Amino acid sequence: MSTSSKIITDLKGTFELHNGVKMPYFGLGVYLSEDGNEVINAVKWAIEAGYRHIDTAAIYNNEKGVGEGIRQSGINREELFVVSKVWNADQGYDNTLKAFDESLERLQLDYLDLYLIHWPVKGKYKETWRALEYLYQEGKVRAIGVSNFLKHHLEDILDSAEIVPMVNQMEFHPYLVQQGLLDYCNENQIQYEAWSPMMQGKIFELDAIKDMAKKYGKSPAHVVLRWDLQKGVVTIPKSVKKERIINNADIFDFELSKEDMAYLDGLEKGHRFGPDPDTFDF
């Protein structure tokens, strides 16, 4: 199955999570965006351009700037979908609760829309998940999920979880489709989300994607981001350049054909640009 039945409308469009919360399917990633003016401006420009989803993490060391960018944008907090993640060194039940409070403090927010376990730290992620369930039940976060969890990690969590994760954020691009994992998440109503959708810039070197971009009068980035959404996958391209932030979102006036969707699916190589969730070492 290469396409999704989820409806794609415009930049403010959403996919509904299994608890009824609406998650904007297109957002701004801020990995490696420097705290201070760089990330403040990126967040402000994104919100001005119509983005409503901002994705950060404790380990990015820019939550403070993200919060400042949100405040300076002047938009109502309720209109935004703000995401952060608990880092590996902070996992375990009590540590996670403390880390969550510290993230809120840096962001200067009263709640998060989504909180994720950043990586499946062996021997800890189940306790960490229990802490996320507590935060969710207490109303401190509107949705909870995981990141970098393979099928066996998800099965392990589901074995004892009270709440099924709402989201799984994974490295996802034409060289790492992991269709089996995507199908498993869809079957369990776990929303799939892409990080590194541009393959760390490598998509711009692929002739087939460049040719496809020409055909649609778009850029290679547009083709891949549109493919994400048509697969039913939330996507959060990262940029700190105003023009790029605005331009990345220009994907709502065309649609990839079934043939082109299948072609992009077929580029799968099982190739990671980031760490392997089974062998990562931070």
PDB file of N, CA and C in Angstrom, residues 94-161:
ATOM      1  N   ASP A  94      10.748   8.576  37.403  1.00  0.00           N
ATOM      2  CA  ASP A  94      10.889   9.870  38.093  1.00  0.00           C
ATOM      3  C   ASP A  94      11.676  10.873  37.264  1.00  0.00           C
ATOM      4  N   ASN A  95      12.746  10.394  36.636  1.00  0.00           N
ATOM      5  CA  ASN A  95      13.571  11.291  35.816  1.00  0.00           C
ATOM      6  C   ASN A  95      12.783  11.911  34.670  1.00  0.00           C
ATOM      7  N   THR A  96      11.896  11.108  34.082  1.00  0.00           N
ATOM      8  CA  THR A  96      11.093  11.598  32.958  1.00  0.00           C
ATOM      9  C   THR A  96      10.135  12.702  33.410  1.00  0.00           C
ATOM     10  N   LEU A  97       9.500  12.495  34.562  1.00  0.00           N
ATOM     11  CA  LEU A  97       8.582  13.526  35.076  1.00  0.00           C
ATOM     12  C   LEU A  97       9.331  14.840  35.310  1.00  0.00           C
ATOM     13  N   LYS A  98      10.537  14.720  35.842  1.00  0.00           N
ATOM     14  CA  LYS A  98      11.367  15.907  36.102  1.00  0.00           C
ATOM     15  C   LYS A  98      11.789  16.561  34.774  1.00  0.00           C
ATOM     16  N   ALA A  99      12.194  15.731  33.823  1.00  0.00           N
ATOM     17  CA  ALA A  99      12.626  16.247  32.515  1.00  0.00           C
ATOM     18  C   ALA A  99      11.479  16.971  31.805  1.00  0.00           C
ATOM     19  N   PHE A 100      10.267  16.428  31.939  1.00  0.00           N
ATOM     20  CA  PHE A 100       9.099  17.064  31.320  1.00  0.00           C
ATOM     21  C   PHE A 100       8.889  18.461  31.907  1.00  0.00           C
ATOM     22  N   ASP A 101       8.931  18.554  33.232  1.00  0.00           N
ATOM     23  CA  ASP A 101       8.750  19.866  33.896  1.00  0.00           C
ATOM     24  C   ASP A 101       9.819  20.847  33.447  1.00  0.00           C
ATOM     25  N   GLU A 102      11.036  20.350  33.280  1.00  0.00           N
ATOM     26  CA  GLU A 102      12.137  21.232  32.861  1.00  0.00           C
ATOM     27  C   GLU A 102      11.940  21.715  31.420  1.00  0.00           C
ATOM     28  N   SER A 103      11.418  20.845  30.566  1.00  0.00           N
ATOM     29  CA  SER A 103      11.114  21.253  29.187  1.00  0.00           C
ATOM     30  C   SER A 103      10.034  22.339  29.169  1.00  0.00           C
ATOM     31  N   LEU A 104       8.972  22.125  29.952  1.00  0.00           N
ATOM     32  CA  LEU A 104       7.907  23.136  30.031  1.00  0.00           C
ATOM     33  C   LEU A 104       8.451  24.471  30.527  1.00  0.00           C
ATOM     34  N   GLU A 105       9.333  24.386  31.519  1.00  0.00           N
ATOM     35  CA  GLU A 105       9.928  25.590  32.100  1.00  0.00           C
ATOM     36  C   GLU A 105      10.738  26.349  31.046  1.00  0.00           C
ATOM     37  N   ARG A 106      11.550  25.622  30.283  1.00  0.00           N
ATOM     38  CA  ARG A 106      12.358  26.276  29.244  1.00  0.00           C
ATOM     39  C   ARG A 106      11.471  26.859  28.152  1.00  0.00           C
ATOM     40  N   LEU A 107      10.427  26.129  27.787  1.00  0.00           N
ATOM     41  CA  LEU A 107       9.505  26.602  26.741  1.00  0.00           C
ATOM     42  C   LEU A 107       8.581  27.713  27.252  1.00  0.00           C
ATOM     43  N   GLN A 108       8.463  27.799  28.594  1.00  0.00           N
ATOM     44  CA  GLN A 108       7.526  28.742  29.224  1.00  0.00           C
ATOM     45  C   GLN A 108       6.095  28.480  28.744  1.00  0.00           C
ATOM     46  N   LEU A 109       5.737  27.195  28.734  1.00  0.00           N
ATOM     47  CA  LEU A 109       4.385  26.793  28.348  1.00  0.00           C
ATOM     48  C   LEU A 109       3.730  26.044  29.500  1.00  0.00           C
ATOM     49  N   ASP A 110       2.397  26.008  29.494  1.00  0.00           N
ATOM     50  CA  ASP A 110       1.643  25.313  30.549  1.00  0.00           C
ATOM     51  C   ASP A 110       1.427  23.839  30.226  1.00  0.00           C
ATOM     52  N   TYR A 111       1.521  23.506  28.943  1.00  0.00           N
ATOM     53  CA  TYR A 111       1.298  22.115  28.530  1.00  0.00           C
ATOM     54  C   TYR A 111       1.985  21.897  27.192  1.00  0.00           C
ATOM     55  N   LEU A 112       2.168  20.622  26.829  1.00  0.00           N
ATOM     56  CA  LEU A 112       2.647  20.263  25.489  1.00  0.00           C
ATOM     57  C   LEU A 112       1.509  19.579  24.729  1.00  0.00           C
ATOM     58  N   ASP A 113       1.574  19.666  23.416  1.00  0.00           N
ATOM     59  CA  ASP A 113       0.585  18.959  22.600  1.00  0.00           C
ATOM     60  C   ASP A 113       0.993  17.506  22.392  1.00  0.00           C
ATOM     61  N   LEU A 114       2.309  17.259  22.359  1.00  0.00           N
ATOM     62  CA  LEU A 114       2.806  15.900  22.171  1.00  0.00           C
ATOM     63  C   LEU A 114       4.163  15.784  22.856  1.00  0.00           C
ATOM     64  N   TYR A 115       4.340  14.700  23.606  1.00  0.00           N
ATOM     65  CA  TYR A 115       5.625  14.414  24.260  1.00  0.00           C
ATOM     66  C   TYR A 115       6.047  13.020  23.828  1.00  0.00           C
ATOM     67  N   LEU A 116       7.300  12.902  23.399  1.00  0.00           N
ATOM     68  CA  LEU A 116       7.793  11.648  22.847  1.00  0.00           C
ATOM     69  C   LEU A 116       8.979  11.108  23.640  1.00  0.00           C
ATOM     70  N   ILE A 117       9.116   9.785  23.676  1.00  0.00           N
ATOM     71  CA  ILE A 117      10.361   9.149  24.129  1.00  0.00           C
ATOM     72  C   ILE A 117      11.312   9.215  22.939  1.00  0.00           C
ATOM     73  N   HIS A 118      12.470   9.863  23.113  1.00  0.00           N
ATOM     74  CA  HIS A 118      13.325  10.159  21.962  1.00  0.00           C
ATOM     75  C   HIS A 118      13.931   8.894  21.338  1.00  0.00           C
ATOM     76  N   TRP A 119      14.442   7.970  22.183  1.00  0.00           N
ATOM     77  CA  TRP A 119      15.011   6.711  21.698  1.00  0.00           C
ATOM     78  C   TRP A 119      14.645   5.591  22.675  1.00  0.00           C
ATOM     79  N   PRO A 120      14.549   4.351  22.182  1.00  0.00           N
ATOM     80  CA  PRO A 120      14.184   3.232  23.058  1.00  0.00           C
ATOM     81  C   PRO A 120      15.380   2.752  23.892  1.00  0.00           C
ATOM     82  N   VAL A 121      15.635   3.426  25.022  1.00  0.00           N
ATOM     83  CA  VAL A 121      16.760   3.050  25.891  1.00  0.00           C
ATOM     84  C   VAL A 121      16.436   1.733  26.583  1.00  0.00           C
ATOM     85  N   LYS A 122      17.259   0.724  26.327  1.00  0.00           N
ATOM     86  CA  LYS A 122      17.024  -0.622  26.869  1.00  0.00           C
ATOM     87  C   LYS A 122      16.877  -0.589  28.385  1.00  0.00           C
ATOM     88  N   GLY A 123      15.876  -1.319  28.875  1.00  0.00           N
ATOM     89  CA  GLY A 123      15.687  -1.435  30.314  1.00  0.00           C
ATOM     90  C   GLY A 123      15.050  -0.212  30.947  1.00  0.00           C
ATOM     91  N   LYS A 124      14.794   0.823  30.151  1.00  0.00           N
ATOM     92  CA  LYS A 124      14.225   2.049  30.723  1.00  0.00           C
ATOM     93  C   LYS A 124      12.953   2.529  30.030  1.00  0.00           C
ATOM     94  N   TYR A 125      12.806   2.206  28.740  1.00  0.00           N
ATOM     95  CA  TYR A 125      11.733   2.881  27.999  1.00  0.00           C
ATOM     96  C   TYR A 125      10.330   2.507  28.479  1.00  0.00           C
ATOM     97  N   LYS A 126      10.172   1.332  29.106  1.00  0.00           N
ATOM     98  CA  LYS A 126       8.830   0.974  29.602  1.00  0.00           C
ATOM     99  C   LYS A 126       8.450   1.823  30.819  1.00  0.00           C
ATOM    100  N   GLU A 127       9.420   2.068  31.687  1.00  0.00           N
ATOM    101  CA  GLU A 127       9.189   2.959  32.839  1.00  0.00           C
ATOM    102  C   GLU A 127       8.951   4.386  32.358  1.00  0.00           C
ATOM    103  N   THR A 128       9.713   4.768  31.341  1.00  0.00           N
ATOM    104  CA  THR A 128       9.543   6.097  30.757  1.00  0.00           C
ATOM    105  C   THR A 128       8.129   6.229  30.195  1.00  0.00           C
ATOM    106  N   TRP A 129       7.668   5.181  29.523  1.00  0.00           N
ATOM    107  CA  TRP A 129       6.313   5.209  28.958  1.00  0.00           C
ATOM    108  C   TRP A 129       5.266   5.350  30.065  1.00  0.00           C
ATOM    109  N   ARG A 130       5.507   4.679  31.196  1.00  0.00           N
ATOM    110  CA  ARG A 130       4.576   4.788  32.318  1.00  0.00           C
ATOM    111  C   ARG A 130       4.485   6.237  32.797  1.00  0.00           C
ATOM    112  N   ALA A 131       5.613   6.933  32.774  1.00  0.00           N
ATOM    113  CA  ALA A 131       5.622   8.350  33.165  1.00  0.00           C
ATOM    114  C   ALA A 131       4.832   9.191  32.158  1.00  0.00           C
ATOM    115  N   LEU A 132       4.979   8.873  30.867  1.00  0.00           N
ATOM    116  CA  LEU A 132       4.219   9.608  29.845  1.00  0.00           C
ATOM    117  C   LEU A 132       2.718   9.367  30.013  1.00  0.00           C
ATOM    118  N   GLU A 133       2.352   8.135  30.343  1.00  0.00           N
ATOM    119  CA  GLU A 133       0.927   7.848  30.587  1.00  0.00           C
ATOM    120  C   GLU A 133       0.408   8.695  31.742  1.00  0.00           C
ATOM    121  N   TYR A 134       1.211   8.817  32.794  1.00  0.00           N
ATOM    122  CA  TYR A 134       0.829   9.645  33.945  1.00  0.00           C
ATOM    123  C   TYR A 134       0.643  11.103  33.514  1.00  0.00           C
ATOM    124  N   LEU A 135       1.591  11.635  32.770  1.00  0.00           N
ATOM    125  CA  LEU A 135       1.505  13.036  32.311  1.00  0.00           C
ATOM    126  C   LEU A 135       0.247  13.249  31.477  1.00  0.00           C
ATOM    127  N   TYR A 136      -0.064  12.259  30.645  1.00  0.00           N
ATOM    128  CA  TYR A 136      -1.253  12.343  29.796  1.00  0.00           C
ATOM    129  C   TYR A 136      -2.527  12.300  30.649  1.00  0.00           C
ATOM    130  N   GLN A 137      -2.556  11.374  31.600  1.00  0.00           N
ATOM    131  CA  GLN A 137      -3.748  11.238  32.450  1.00  0.00           C
ATOM    132  C   GLN A 137      -3.959  12.475  33.325  1.00  0.00           C
ATOM    133  N   GLU A 138      -2.851  13.142  33.645  1.00  0.00           N
ATOM    134  CA  GLU A 138      -2.933  14.370  34.457  1.00  0.00           C
ATOM    135  C   GLU A 138      -3.271  15.602  33.621  1.00  0.00           C
ATOM    136  N   GLY A 139      -3.361  15.444  32.306  1.00  0.00           N
ATOM    137  CA  GLY A 139      -3.714  16.568  31.434  1.00  0.00           C
ATOM    138  C   GLY A 139      -2.572  17.536  31.164  1.00  0.00           C
ATOM    139  N   LYS A 140      -1.337  17.095  31.413  1.00  0.00           N
ATOM    140  CA  LYS A 140      -0.196  17.993  31.170  1.00  0.00           C
ATOM    141  C   LYS A 140       0.251  17.960  29.715  1.00  0.00           C
ATOM    142  N   VAL A 141      -0.225  16.953  28.992  1.00  0.00           N
ATOM    143  CA  VAL A 141       0.126  16.798  27.584  1.00  0.00           C
ATOM    144  C   VAL A 141      -1.091  16.219  26.860  1.00  0.00           C
ATOM    145  N   ARG A 142      -1.332  16.690  25.642  1.00  0.00           N
ATOM    146  CA  ARG A 142      -2.547  16.286  24.921  1.00  0.00           C
ATOM    147  C   ARG A 142      -2.394  14.946  24.205  1.00  0.00           C
ATOM    148  N   ALA A 143      -1.146  14.561  23.932  1.00  0.00           N
ATOM    149  CA  ALA A 143      -0.900  13.278  23.266  1.00  0.00           C
ATOM    150  C   ALA A 143       0.511  12.820  23.626  1.00  0.00           C
ATOM    151  N   ILE A 144       0.721  11.506  23.601  1.00  0.00           N
ATOM    152  CA  ILE A 144       2.037  10.943  23.926  1.00  0.00           C
ATOM    153  C   ILE A 144       2.431   9.938  22.854  1.00  0.00           C
ATOM    154  N   GLY A 145       3.745   9.802  22.674  1.00  0.00           N
ATOM    155  CA  GLY A 145       4.202   8.886  21.644  1.00  0.00           C
ATOM    156  C   GLY A 145       5.663   8.549  21.810  1.00  0.00           C
ATOM    157  N   VAL A 146       6.214   7.967  20.772  1.00  0.00           N
ATOM    158  CA  VAL A 146       7.594   7.499  20.803  1.00  0.00           C
ATOM    159  C   VAL A 146       8.311   7.966  19.545  1.00  0.00           C
ATOM    160  N   SER A 147       9.630   7.793  19.544  1.00  0.00           N
ATOM    161  CA  SER A 147      10.442   8.142  18.391  1.00  0.00           C
ATOM    162  C   SER A 147      11.513   7.065  18.245  1.00  0.00           C
ATOM    163  N   ASN A 148      11.758   6.662  17.023  1.00  0.00           N
ATOM    164  CA  ASN A 148      12.804   5.663  16.748  1.00  0.00           C
ATOM    165  C   ASN A 148      12.484   4.287  17.334  1.00  0.00           C
ATOM    166  N   PHE A 149      11.212   3.943  17.437  1.00  0.00           N
ATOM    167  CA  PHE A 149      10.797   2.637  17.946  1.00  0.00           C
ATOM    168  C   PHE A 149      10.482   1.705  16.778  1.00  0.00           C
ATOM    169  N   LEU A 150      11.213   0.608  16.712  1.00  0.00           N
ATOM    170  CA  LEU A 150      10.949  -0.419  15.709  1.00  0.00           C
ATOM    171  C   LEU A 150       9.785  -1.294  16.185  1.00  0.00           C
ATOM    172  N   LYS A 151       9.373  -2.220  15.338  1.00  0.00           N
ATOM    173  CA  LYS A 151       8.194  -3.031  15.657  1.00  0.00           C
ATOM    174  C   LYS A 151       8.362  -3.768  16.997  1.00  0.00           C
ATOM    175  N   HIS A 152       9.531  -4.346  17.237  1.00  0.00           N
ATOM    176  CA  HIS A 152       9.688  -5.124  18.475  1.00  0.00           C
ATOM    177  C   HIS A 152       9.654  -4.225  19.713  1.00  0.00           C
ATOM    178  N   HIS A 153      10.120  -2.985  19.594  1.00  0.00           N
ATOM    179  CA  HIS A 153      10.015  -2.034  20.713  1.00  0.00           C
ATOM    180  C   HIS A 153       8.536  -1.702  20.975  1.00  0.00           C
ATOM    181  N   LEU A 154       7.801  -1.479  19.895  1.00  0.00           N
ATOM    182  CA  LEU A 154       6.376  -1.147  20.036  1.00  0.00           C
ATOM    183  C   LEU A 154       5.618  -2.320  20.657  1.00  0.00           C
ATOM    184  N   GLU A 155       5.898  -3.523  20.195  1.00  0.00           N
ATOM    185  CA  GLU A 155       5.225  -4.706  20.750  1.00  0.00           C
ATOM    186  C   GLU A 155       5.526  -4.841  22.245  1.00  0.00           C
ATOM    187  N   ASP A 156       6.765  -4.535  22.609  1.00  0.00           N
ATOM    188  CA  ASP A 156       7.175  -4.620  24.014  1.00  0.00           C
ATOM    189  C   ASP A 156       6.399  -3.609  24.864  1.00  0.00           C
ATOM    190  N   ILE A 157       6.255  -2.403  24.345  1.00  0.00           N
ATOM    191  CA  ILE A 157       5.499  -1.361  25.069  1.00  0.00           C
ATOM    192  C   ILE A 157       4.017  -1.745  25.157  1.00  0.00           C
ATOM    193  N   LEU A 158       3.461  -2.201  24.040  1.00  0.00           N
ATOM    194  CA  LEU A 158       2.025  -2.518  24.005  1.00  0.00           C
ATOM    195  C   LEU A 158       1.676  -3.680  24.937  1.00  0.00           C
ATOM    196  N   ASP A 159       2.667  -4.496  25.225  1.00  0.00           N
ATOM    197  CA  ASP A 159       2.497  -5.637  26.110  1.00  0.00           C
ATOM    198  C   ASP A 159       1.995  -5.215  27.493  1.00  0.00           C
ATOM    199  N   SER A 160       2.444  -4.039  27.964  1.00  0.00           N
ATOM    200  CA  SER A 160       2.061  -3.610  29.319  1.00  0.00           C
ATOM    201  C   SER A 160       1.427  -2.216  29.360  1.00  0.00           C
ATOM    202  N   ALA A 161       1.336  -1.549  28.216  1.00  0.00           N
ATOM    203  CA  ALA A 161       0.842  -0.165  28.204  1.00  0.00           C
ATOM    204  C   ALA A 161      -0.653  -0.078  28.492  1.00  0.00           C
TER     205      ALA A 161
END
